[in-house]
Coordinates of C-alpha atoms in Angstrom, one line a residue:
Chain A
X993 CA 109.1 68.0 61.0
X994 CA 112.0 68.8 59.0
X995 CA 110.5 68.3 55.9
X996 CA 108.0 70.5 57.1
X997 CA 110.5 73.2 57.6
X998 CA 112.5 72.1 54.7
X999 CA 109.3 72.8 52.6
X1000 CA 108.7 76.0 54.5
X1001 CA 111.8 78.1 53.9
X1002 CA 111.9 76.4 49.7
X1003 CA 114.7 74.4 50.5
X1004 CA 116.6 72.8 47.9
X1005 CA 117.7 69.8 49.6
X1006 CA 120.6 68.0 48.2
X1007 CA 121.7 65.4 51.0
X1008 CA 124.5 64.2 48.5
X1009 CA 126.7 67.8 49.2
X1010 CA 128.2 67.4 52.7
X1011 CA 131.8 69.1 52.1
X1012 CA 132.9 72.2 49.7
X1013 CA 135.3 71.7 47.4
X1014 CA 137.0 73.7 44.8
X1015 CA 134.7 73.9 41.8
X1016 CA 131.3 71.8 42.9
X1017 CA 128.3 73.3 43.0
X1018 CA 126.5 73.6 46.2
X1019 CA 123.7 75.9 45.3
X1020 CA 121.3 74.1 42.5
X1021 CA 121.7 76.2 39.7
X1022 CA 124.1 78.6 40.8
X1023 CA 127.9 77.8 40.3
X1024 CA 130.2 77.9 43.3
X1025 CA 132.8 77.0 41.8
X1026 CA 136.1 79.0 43.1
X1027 CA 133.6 80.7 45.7
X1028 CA 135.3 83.5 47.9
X1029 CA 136.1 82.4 51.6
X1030 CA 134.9 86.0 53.5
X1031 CA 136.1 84.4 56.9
X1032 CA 136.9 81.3 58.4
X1033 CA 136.3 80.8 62.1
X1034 CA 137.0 77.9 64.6
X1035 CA 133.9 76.1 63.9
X1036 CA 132.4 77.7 60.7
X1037 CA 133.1 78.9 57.5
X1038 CA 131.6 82.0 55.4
X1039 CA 131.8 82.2 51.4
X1040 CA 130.4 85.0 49.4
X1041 CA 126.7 84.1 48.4
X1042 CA 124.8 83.5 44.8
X1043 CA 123.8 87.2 45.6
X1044 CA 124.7 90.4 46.6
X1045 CA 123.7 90.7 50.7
X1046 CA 124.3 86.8 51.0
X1047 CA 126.4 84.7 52.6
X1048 CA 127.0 80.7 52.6
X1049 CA 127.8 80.1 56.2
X1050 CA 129.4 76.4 56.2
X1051 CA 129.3 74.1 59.4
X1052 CA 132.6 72.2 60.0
X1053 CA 133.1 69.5 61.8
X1054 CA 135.8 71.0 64.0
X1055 CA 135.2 71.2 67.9
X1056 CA 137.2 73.6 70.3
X1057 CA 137.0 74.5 73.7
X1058 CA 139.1 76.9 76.1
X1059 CA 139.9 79.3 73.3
X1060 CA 141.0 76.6 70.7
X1061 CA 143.6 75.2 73.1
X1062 CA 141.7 72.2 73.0
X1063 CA 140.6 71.0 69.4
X1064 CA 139.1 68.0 67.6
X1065 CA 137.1 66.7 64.6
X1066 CA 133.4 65.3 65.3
X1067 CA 132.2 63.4 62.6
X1068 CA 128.7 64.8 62.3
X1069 CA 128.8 68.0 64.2
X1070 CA 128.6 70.1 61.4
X1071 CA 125.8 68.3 60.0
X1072 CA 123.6 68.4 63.3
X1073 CA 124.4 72.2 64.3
X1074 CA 123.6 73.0 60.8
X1075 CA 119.7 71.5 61.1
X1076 CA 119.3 72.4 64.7
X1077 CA 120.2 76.0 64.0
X1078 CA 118.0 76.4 61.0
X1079 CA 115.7 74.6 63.4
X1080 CA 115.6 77.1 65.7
X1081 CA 116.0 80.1 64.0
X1082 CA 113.0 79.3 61.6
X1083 CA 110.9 79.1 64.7
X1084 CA 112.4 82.5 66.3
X1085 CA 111.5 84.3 63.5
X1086 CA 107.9 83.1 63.5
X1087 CA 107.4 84.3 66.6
X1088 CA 108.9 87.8 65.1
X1089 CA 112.4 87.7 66.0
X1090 CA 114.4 88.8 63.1
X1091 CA 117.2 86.4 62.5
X1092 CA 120.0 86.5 59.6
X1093 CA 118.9 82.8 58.3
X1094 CA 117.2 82.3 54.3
X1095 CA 117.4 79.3 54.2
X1096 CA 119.4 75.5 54.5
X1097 CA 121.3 74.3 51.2
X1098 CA 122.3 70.9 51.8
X1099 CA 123.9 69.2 55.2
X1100 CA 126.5 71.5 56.7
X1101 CA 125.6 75.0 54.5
X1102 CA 122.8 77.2 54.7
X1103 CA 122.1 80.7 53.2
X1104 CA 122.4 83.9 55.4
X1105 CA 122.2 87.7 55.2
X1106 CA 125.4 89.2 55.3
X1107 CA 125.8 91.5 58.2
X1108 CA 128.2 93.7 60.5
X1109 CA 128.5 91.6 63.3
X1110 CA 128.7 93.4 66.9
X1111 CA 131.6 92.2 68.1
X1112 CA 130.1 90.7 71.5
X1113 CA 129.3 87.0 72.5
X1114 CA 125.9 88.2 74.3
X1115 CA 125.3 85.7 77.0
X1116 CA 122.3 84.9 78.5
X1117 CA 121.8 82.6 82.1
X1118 CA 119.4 81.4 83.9
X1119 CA 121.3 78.7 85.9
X1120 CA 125.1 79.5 86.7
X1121 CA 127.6 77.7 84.9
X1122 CA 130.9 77.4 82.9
X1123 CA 132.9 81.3 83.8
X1124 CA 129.9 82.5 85.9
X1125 CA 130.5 79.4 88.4
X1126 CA 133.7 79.7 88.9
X1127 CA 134.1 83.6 89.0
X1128 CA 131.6 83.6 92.0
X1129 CA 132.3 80.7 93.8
X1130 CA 128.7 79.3 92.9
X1131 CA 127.6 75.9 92.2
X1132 CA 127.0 74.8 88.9
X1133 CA 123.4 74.9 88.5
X1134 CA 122.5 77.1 91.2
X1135 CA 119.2 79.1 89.6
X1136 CA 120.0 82.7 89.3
X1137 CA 117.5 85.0 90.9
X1138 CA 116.5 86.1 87.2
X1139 CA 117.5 85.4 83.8
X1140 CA 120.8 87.7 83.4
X1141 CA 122.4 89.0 80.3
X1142 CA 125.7 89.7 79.9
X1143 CA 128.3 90.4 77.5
X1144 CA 132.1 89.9 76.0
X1145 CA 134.2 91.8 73.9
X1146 CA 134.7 89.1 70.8
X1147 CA 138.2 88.6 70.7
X1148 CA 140.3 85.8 70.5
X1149 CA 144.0 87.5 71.5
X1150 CA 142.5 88.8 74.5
X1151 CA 140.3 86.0 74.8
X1152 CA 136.9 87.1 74.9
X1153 CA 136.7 89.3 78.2
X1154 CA 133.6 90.3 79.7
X1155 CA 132.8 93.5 79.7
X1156 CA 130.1 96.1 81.3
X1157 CA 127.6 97.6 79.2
X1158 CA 128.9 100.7 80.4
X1159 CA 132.4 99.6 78.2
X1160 CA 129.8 98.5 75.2
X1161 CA 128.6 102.2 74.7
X1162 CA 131.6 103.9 75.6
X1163 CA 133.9 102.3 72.8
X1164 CA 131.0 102.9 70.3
X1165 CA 131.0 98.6 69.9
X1166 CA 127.1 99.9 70.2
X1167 CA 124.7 102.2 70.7
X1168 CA 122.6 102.6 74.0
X1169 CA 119.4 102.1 71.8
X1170 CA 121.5 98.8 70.3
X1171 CA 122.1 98.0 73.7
X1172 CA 118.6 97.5 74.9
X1173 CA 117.0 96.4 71.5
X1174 CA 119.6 93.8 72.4
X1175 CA 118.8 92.6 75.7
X1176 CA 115.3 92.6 74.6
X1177 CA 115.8 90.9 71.7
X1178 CA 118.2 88.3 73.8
X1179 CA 115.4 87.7 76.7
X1180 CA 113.0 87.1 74.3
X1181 CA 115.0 84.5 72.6
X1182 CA 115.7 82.9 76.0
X1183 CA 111.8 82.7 76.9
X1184 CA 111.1 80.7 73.8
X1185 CA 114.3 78.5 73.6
X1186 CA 113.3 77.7 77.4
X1187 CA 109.8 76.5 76.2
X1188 CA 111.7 74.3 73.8
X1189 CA 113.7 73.1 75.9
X1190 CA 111.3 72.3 78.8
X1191 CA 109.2 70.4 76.0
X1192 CA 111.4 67.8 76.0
X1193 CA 112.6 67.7 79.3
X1194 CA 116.0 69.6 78.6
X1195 CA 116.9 72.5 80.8
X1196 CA 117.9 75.8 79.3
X1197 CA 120.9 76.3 81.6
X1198 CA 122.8 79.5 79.3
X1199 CA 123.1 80.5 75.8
X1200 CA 125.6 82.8 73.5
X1201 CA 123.9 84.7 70.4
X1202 CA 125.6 86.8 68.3
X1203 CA 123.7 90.4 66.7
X1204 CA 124.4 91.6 62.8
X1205 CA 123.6 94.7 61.8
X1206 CA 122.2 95.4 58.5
X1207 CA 121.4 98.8 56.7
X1208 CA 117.6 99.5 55.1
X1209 CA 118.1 102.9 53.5
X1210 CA 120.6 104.3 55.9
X1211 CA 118.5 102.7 59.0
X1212 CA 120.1 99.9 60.3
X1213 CA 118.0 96.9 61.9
X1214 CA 119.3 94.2 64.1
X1215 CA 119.3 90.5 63.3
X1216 CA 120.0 87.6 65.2
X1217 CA 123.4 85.8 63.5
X1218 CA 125.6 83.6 63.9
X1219 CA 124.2 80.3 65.0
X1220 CA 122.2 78.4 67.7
X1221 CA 123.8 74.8 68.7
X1222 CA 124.1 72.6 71.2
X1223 CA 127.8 74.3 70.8
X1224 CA 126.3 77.5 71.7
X1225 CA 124.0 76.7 74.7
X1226 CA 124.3 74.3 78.1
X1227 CA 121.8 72.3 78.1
X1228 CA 120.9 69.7 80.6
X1229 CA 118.7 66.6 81.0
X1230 CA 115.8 67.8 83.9
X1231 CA 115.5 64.4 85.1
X1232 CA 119.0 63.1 85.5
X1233 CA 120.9 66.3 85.0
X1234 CA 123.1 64.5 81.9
X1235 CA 124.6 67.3 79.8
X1236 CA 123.6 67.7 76.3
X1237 CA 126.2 70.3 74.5
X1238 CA 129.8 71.1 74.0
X1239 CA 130.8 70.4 77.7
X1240 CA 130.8 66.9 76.9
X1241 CA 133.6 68.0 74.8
X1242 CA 135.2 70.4 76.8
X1243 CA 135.1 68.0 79.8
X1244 CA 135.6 64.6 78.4
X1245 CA 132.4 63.2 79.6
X1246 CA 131.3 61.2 76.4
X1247 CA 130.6 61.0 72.6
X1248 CA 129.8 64.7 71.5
X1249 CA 127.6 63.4 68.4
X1250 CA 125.6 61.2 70.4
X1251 CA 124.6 64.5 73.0
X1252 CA 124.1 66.6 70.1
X1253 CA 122.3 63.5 68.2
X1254 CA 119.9 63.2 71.5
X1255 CA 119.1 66.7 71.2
X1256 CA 118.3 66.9 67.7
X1257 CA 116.1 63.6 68.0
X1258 CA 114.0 65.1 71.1
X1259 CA 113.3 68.1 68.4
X1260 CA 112.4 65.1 65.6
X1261 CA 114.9 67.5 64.1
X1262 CA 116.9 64.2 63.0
X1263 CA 119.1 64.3 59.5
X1264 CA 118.2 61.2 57.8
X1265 CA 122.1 60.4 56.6
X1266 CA 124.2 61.2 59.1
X1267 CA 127.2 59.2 59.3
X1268 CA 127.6 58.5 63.2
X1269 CA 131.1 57.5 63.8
X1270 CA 131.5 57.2 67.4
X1271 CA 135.1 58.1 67.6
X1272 CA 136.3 61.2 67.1
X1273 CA 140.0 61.9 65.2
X1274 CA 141.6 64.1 67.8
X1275 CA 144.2 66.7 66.1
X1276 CA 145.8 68.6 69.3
Chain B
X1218 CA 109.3 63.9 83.3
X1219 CA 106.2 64.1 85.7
X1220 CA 108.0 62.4 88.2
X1221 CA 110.6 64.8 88.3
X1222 CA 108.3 67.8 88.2
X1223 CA 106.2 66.2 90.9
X1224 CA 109.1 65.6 93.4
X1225 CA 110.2 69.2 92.5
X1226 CA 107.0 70.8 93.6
X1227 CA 106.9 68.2 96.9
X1228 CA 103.6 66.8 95.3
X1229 CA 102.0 63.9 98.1
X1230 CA 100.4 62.3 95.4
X1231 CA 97.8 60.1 95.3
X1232 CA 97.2 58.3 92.1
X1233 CA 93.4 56.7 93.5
X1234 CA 92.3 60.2 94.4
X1235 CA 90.3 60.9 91.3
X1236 CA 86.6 62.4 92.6
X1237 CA 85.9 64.0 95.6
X1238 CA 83.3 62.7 97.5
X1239 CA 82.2 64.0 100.7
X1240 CA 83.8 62.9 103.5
X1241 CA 86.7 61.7 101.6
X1242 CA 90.3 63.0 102.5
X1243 CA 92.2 64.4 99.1
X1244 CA 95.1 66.6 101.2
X1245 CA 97.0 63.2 102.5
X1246 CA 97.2 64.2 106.6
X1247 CA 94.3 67.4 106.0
X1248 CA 90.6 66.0 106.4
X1249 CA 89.2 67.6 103.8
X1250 CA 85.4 66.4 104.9
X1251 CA 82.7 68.6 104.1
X1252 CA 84.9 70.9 102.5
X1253 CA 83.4 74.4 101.3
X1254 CA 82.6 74.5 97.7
X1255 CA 83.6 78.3 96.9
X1256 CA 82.9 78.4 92.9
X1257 CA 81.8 76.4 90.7
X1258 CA 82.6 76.8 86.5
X1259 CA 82.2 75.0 83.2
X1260 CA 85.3 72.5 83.5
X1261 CA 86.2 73.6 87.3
X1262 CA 85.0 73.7 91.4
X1263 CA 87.4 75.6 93.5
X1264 CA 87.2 74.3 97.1
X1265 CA 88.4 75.9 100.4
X1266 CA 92.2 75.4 100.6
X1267 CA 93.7 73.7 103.6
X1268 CA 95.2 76.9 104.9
X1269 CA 94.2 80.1 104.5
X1270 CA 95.0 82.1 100.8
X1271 CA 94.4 78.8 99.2
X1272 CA 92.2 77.3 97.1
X1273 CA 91.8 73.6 95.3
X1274 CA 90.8 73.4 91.9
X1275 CA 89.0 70.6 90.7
X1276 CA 89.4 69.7 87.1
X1277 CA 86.1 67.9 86.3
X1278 CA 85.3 66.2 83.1
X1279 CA 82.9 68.9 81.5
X1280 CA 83.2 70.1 78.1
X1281 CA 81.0 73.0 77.3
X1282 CA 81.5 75.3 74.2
X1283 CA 79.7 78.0 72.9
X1284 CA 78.7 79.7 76.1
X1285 CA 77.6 76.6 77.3
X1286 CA 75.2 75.6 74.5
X1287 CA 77.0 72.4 73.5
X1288 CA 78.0 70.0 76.6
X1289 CA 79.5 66.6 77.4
X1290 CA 81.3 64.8 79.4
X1291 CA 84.8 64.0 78.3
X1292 CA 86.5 60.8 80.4
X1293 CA 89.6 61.4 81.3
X1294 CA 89.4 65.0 80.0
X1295 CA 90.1 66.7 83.6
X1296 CA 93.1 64.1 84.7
X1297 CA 94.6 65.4 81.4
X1298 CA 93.9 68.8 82.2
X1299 CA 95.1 68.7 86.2
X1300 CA 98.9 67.2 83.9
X1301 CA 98.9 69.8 81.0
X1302 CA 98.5 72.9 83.6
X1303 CA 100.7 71.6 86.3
X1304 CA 103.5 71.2 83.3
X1305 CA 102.9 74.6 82.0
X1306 CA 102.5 76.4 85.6
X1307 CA 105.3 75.1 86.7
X1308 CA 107.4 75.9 83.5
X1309 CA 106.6 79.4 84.1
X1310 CA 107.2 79.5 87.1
X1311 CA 110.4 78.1 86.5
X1312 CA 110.8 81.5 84.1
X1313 CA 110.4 83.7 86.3
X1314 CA 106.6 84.5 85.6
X1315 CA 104.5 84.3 88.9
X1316 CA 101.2 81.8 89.2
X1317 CA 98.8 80.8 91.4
X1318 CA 100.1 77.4 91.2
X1319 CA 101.5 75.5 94.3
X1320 CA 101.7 71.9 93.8
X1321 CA 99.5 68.9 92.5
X1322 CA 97.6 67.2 95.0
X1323 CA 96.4 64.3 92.7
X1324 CA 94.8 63.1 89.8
X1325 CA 92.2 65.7 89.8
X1326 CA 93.0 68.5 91.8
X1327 CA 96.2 71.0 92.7
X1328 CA 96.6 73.3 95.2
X1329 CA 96.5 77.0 94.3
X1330 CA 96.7 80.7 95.7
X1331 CA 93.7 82.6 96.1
X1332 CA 93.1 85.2 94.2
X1333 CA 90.8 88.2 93.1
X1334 CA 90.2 87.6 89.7
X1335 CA 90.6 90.1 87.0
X1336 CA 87.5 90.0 85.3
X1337 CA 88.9 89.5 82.1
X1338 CA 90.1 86.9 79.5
X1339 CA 93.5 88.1 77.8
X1340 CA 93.6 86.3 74.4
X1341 CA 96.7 86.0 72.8
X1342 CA 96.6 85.0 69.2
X1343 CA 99.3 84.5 66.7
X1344 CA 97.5 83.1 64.1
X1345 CA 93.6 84.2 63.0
X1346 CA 91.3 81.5 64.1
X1347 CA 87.7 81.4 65.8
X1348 CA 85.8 84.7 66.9
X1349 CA 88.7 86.5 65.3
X1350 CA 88.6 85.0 61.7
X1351 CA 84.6 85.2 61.5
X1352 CA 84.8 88.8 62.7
X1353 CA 87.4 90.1 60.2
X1354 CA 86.3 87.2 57.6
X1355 CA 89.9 85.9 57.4
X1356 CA 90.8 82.3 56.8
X1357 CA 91.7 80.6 59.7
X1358 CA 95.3 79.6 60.1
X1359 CA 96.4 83.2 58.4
X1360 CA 99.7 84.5 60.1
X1361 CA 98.8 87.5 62.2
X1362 CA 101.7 90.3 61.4
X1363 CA 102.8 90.1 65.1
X1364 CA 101.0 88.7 68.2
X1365 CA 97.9 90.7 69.4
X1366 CA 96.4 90.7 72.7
X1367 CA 93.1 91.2 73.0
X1368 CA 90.7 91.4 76.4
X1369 CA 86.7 89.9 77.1
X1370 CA 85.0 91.0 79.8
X1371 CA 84.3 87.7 81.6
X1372 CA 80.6 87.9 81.6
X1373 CA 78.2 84.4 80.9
X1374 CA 75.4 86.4 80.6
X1375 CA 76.6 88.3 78.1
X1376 CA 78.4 85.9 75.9
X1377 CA 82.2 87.1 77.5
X1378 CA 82.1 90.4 74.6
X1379 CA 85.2 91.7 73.3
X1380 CA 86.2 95.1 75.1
X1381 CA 88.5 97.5 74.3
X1382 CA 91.3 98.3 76.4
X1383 CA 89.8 101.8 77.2
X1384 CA 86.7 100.1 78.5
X1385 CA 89.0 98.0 81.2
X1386 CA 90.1 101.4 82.7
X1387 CA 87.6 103.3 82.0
X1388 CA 85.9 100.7 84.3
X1389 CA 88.4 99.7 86.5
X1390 CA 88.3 96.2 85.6
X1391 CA 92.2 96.7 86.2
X1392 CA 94.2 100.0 86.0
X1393 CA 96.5 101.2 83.5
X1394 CA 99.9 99.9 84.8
X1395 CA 98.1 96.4 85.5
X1396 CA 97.2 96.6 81.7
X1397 CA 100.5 97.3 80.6
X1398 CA 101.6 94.7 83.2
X1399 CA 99.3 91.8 81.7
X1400 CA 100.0 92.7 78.2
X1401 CA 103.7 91.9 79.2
X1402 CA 103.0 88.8 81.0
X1403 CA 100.8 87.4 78.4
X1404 CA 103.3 88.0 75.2
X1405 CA 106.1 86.4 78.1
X1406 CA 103.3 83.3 78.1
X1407 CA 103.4 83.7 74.3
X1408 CA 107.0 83.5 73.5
X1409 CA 107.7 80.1 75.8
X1410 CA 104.5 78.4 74.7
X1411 CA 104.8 79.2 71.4
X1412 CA 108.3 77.6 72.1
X1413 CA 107.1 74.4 73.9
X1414 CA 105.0 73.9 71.0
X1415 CA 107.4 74.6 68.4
X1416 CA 110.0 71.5 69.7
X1417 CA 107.1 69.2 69.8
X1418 CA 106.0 70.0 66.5
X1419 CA 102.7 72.2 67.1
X1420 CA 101.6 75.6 66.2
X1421 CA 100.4 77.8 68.8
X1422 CA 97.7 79.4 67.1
X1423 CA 96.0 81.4 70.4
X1424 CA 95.7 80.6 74.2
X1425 CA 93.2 82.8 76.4
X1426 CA 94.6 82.9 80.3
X1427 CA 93.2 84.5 83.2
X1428 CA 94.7 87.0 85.9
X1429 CA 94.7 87.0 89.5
X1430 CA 95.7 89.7 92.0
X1431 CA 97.2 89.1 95.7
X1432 CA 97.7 91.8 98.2
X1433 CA 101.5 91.4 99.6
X1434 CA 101.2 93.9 102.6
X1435 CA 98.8 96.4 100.6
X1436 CA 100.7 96.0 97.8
X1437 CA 98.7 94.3 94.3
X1438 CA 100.7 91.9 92.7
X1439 CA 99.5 90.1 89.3
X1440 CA 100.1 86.3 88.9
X1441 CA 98.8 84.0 86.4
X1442 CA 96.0 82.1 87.2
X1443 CA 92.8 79.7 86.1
X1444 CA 94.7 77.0 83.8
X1445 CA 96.7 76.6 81.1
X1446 CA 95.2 73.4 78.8
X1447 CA 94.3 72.4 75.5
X1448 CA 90.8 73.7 76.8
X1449 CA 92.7 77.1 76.7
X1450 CA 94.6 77.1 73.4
X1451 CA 94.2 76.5 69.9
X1452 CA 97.1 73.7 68.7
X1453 CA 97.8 72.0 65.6
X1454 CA 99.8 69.7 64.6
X1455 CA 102.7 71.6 62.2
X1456 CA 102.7 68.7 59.4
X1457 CA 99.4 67.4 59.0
X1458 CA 97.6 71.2 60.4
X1459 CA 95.2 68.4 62.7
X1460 CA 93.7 70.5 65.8
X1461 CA 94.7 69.1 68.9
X1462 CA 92.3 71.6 71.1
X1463 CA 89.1 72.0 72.1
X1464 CA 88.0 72.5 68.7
X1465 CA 87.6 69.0 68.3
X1466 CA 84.9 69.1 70.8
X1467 CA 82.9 72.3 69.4
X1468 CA 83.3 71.2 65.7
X1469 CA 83.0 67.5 66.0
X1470 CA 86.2 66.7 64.5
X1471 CA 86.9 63.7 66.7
X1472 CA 87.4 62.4 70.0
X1473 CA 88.6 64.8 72.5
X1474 CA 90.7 62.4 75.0
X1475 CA 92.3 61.7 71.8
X1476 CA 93.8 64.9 70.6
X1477 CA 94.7 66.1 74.7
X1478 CA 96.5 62.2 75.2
X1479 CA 98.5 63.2 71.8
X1480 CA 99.9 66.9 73.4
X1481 CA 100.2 64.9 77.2
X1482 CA 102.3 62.1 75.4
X1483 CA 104.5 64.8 73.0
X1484 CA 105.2 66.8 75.9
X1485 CA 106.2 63.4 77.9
X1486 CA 103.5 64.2 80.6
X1487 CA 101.0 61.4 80.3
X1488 CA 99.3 60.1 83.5
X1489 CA 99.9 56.7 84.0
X1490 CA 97.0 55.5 85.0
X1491 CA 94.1 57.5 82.9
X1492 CA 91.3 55.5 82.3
X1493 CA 90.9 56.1 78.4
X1494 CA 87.4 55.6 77.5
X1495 CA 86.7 56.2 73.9
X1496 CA 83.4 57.4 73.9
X1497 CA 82.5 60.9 75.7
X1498 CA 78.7 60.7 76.6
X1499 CA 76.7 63.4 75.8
X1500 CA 74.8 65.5 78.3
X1501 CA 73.1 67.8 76.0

């Protein structure tokens, strides 16, 4: 299968490049050397692109939880979040959703569209977990009477806060017509990534996308960004309830690779050269 | 997988239960002797229900295609079908979309709502293929620009024609907000199907489903009903494009147990006890 893809989105597959550095090339043809970093974040990287409108959005290695009070290095992350979410974004936008990916370079970089992100983690549950549990006092796994979407305020100093839609509109973060192309847009999402989920016996429990905004002659479009990772949903075994994402991290309960691995492997979404090191180097 | 699933919807199952036979008790604890026979399709008998509002459908072995023209029996075919609806009913379900589904009862048969049936089958296609293709003259297999519903009026007699949507209210086959309603449900279908597919590497190229309506105090409420199977949908394998449906069957492309045990077994739902007989023996 991800040949398949690979072949589909006229990849130009170089399993050789796994790390950036100063003055390789990591686009075939196009030199990178002394590329611009645009931004770096806590668990990705974005240099300018080979063209204008482009980005190369890079996939580190690095794992933090609780607001990067907790961090660590997972050998391999970066490679599997890298495949999974070209993996998933190549199917959302068959389906018609638009998403911000052009395609994967090599292990940990793909192409992207640049775009003005909306500065909100939109959240979407359909079992209650992680903040939701513990502000309502509710199990963790309870099923929610529907699917509910919700949204922070991305950023990091006040550490993420949720907001209501009503806050959204108000501070102009977007429009009311944003704001419901969004939910749509997000409940769609969560339909499909349920069906892949239940597939191979994994339960959707929540997920965080993030919305770009780009400009066609003055109209602007939305377009799903960011990424799609086992570091950006819960996702849980159906039969023995073993979790599958960045909890494992975030909770101690086991080798983060090997969840993310089993994921990936259920998908046949499986980089042939990983290299699995089962320990990770903790940092902090 | 189907254990889990099974336990989940309180299934009394009975794995030697595989043909009714008068006299002989399917419902562990309900005699089901000389039980009413209420309809009886192509690849289906619905019985009288143990309780009142319900039905049992009976997923016989029949494979009939062009309105019946071309027949067989396919071993094994209905135990496949009985696993592949349960699976996707219950999925759904899970979603939040409402079906006439209630539990399996065994190999065969599953317990279901009763239902007025909306004359119609709602076709979903993403990709051209079939009626659709010879009508417009377009290869099979050609991306459609987004999803299209489309509605027959079920009708043997008359070959199940295409209709308009004006003809369904202009008939009252179903009324306006129903329409709107089943256009919604059946792109829902869409999106996690085409999802369920997607992880296990097939293309969802069109599904047909049919409609029921229940009276809650007066009140009409839509659920989805008849099956979901690879008698239903068109599926192909994403690498090697092989059909996996009942295509196999009208065009003679192979055995049909074949390609149904290949979905069953990608979507970790295989019957363990499915007696696999290579040959189907033709009726007709």
């Amino acid at each position: 299968m991800p040949q398949v893809l690979a072949r589909k989105v006229g990849l130009d597959y170089d399993a050789r490049m796994t790390r950036p550095r100063a003055g390789m090339r990591t686009v075939k043809g196009v030199s990178m050397a002394r590329r611009k970093k645009i931004y770096e974040g806590k668990a990705k990287i974005l240099y300018e692109g080979p063209e204008p409108g482009t980005l190369v959005q890079y996939f580190k290695d690095d794992a933090t939880a609780f607001n990067a009070e907790k961090k660590a290095v997972i050998e391999g992350k970066g490679v599997l979040n890298n495949r999974l979410s070209e993996f998933f974004m190549t199917g959302l936008s068959q389906i018609g959703v638009p998403t911000h990916f052009i395609k994967r370079l090599n292990m940990r970089e793909q192409l992207v569209r640049q775009v003005e992100i909306v500065p909100l983690e939109v959240i979407v549950r359909n079992f209650a977990a992680g903040s939701m549990a513990k502000r309502l006092g509710l199990e963790e796994g309870t099923a929610l009477p529907r699917p509910i979407v919700e949204f922070s305020y991305k950023d990091d100093a006040l550490g993420d806060p949720l907001v209501p839609e009503e806050y959204i509109v108000a501070f102009g973060w977007a429009s009311q017509q944003d704001l419901d192309d969004i939910i749509s847009l997000a409940l769609r999402v969560n339909d499909w990534m349920s069906g892949v989920m239940f597939g191979v016996g994994i339960k959707l429990i929540d997920f965080k996308i993030e919305i770009g905004r780009v400009w066609d002659n003055e109209f602007p479009r939305l377009l799903l960004a960011d990424e799609i990772s086992p570091d950006s949903c819960r996702l849980w075994d159906i039969e023995t309830g073993q979790k599958l994402d960045k909890d494992v991290f975030r909770r101690d309960l086991g080798n983060l690779t090997d969840a993310y691995t089993e994921v990936a492997k259920r998908l046949g979404v499986m980089p042939s050269n990983v290299t699995h090191r089962p320990k990770p180097t903790l940092i902090n």
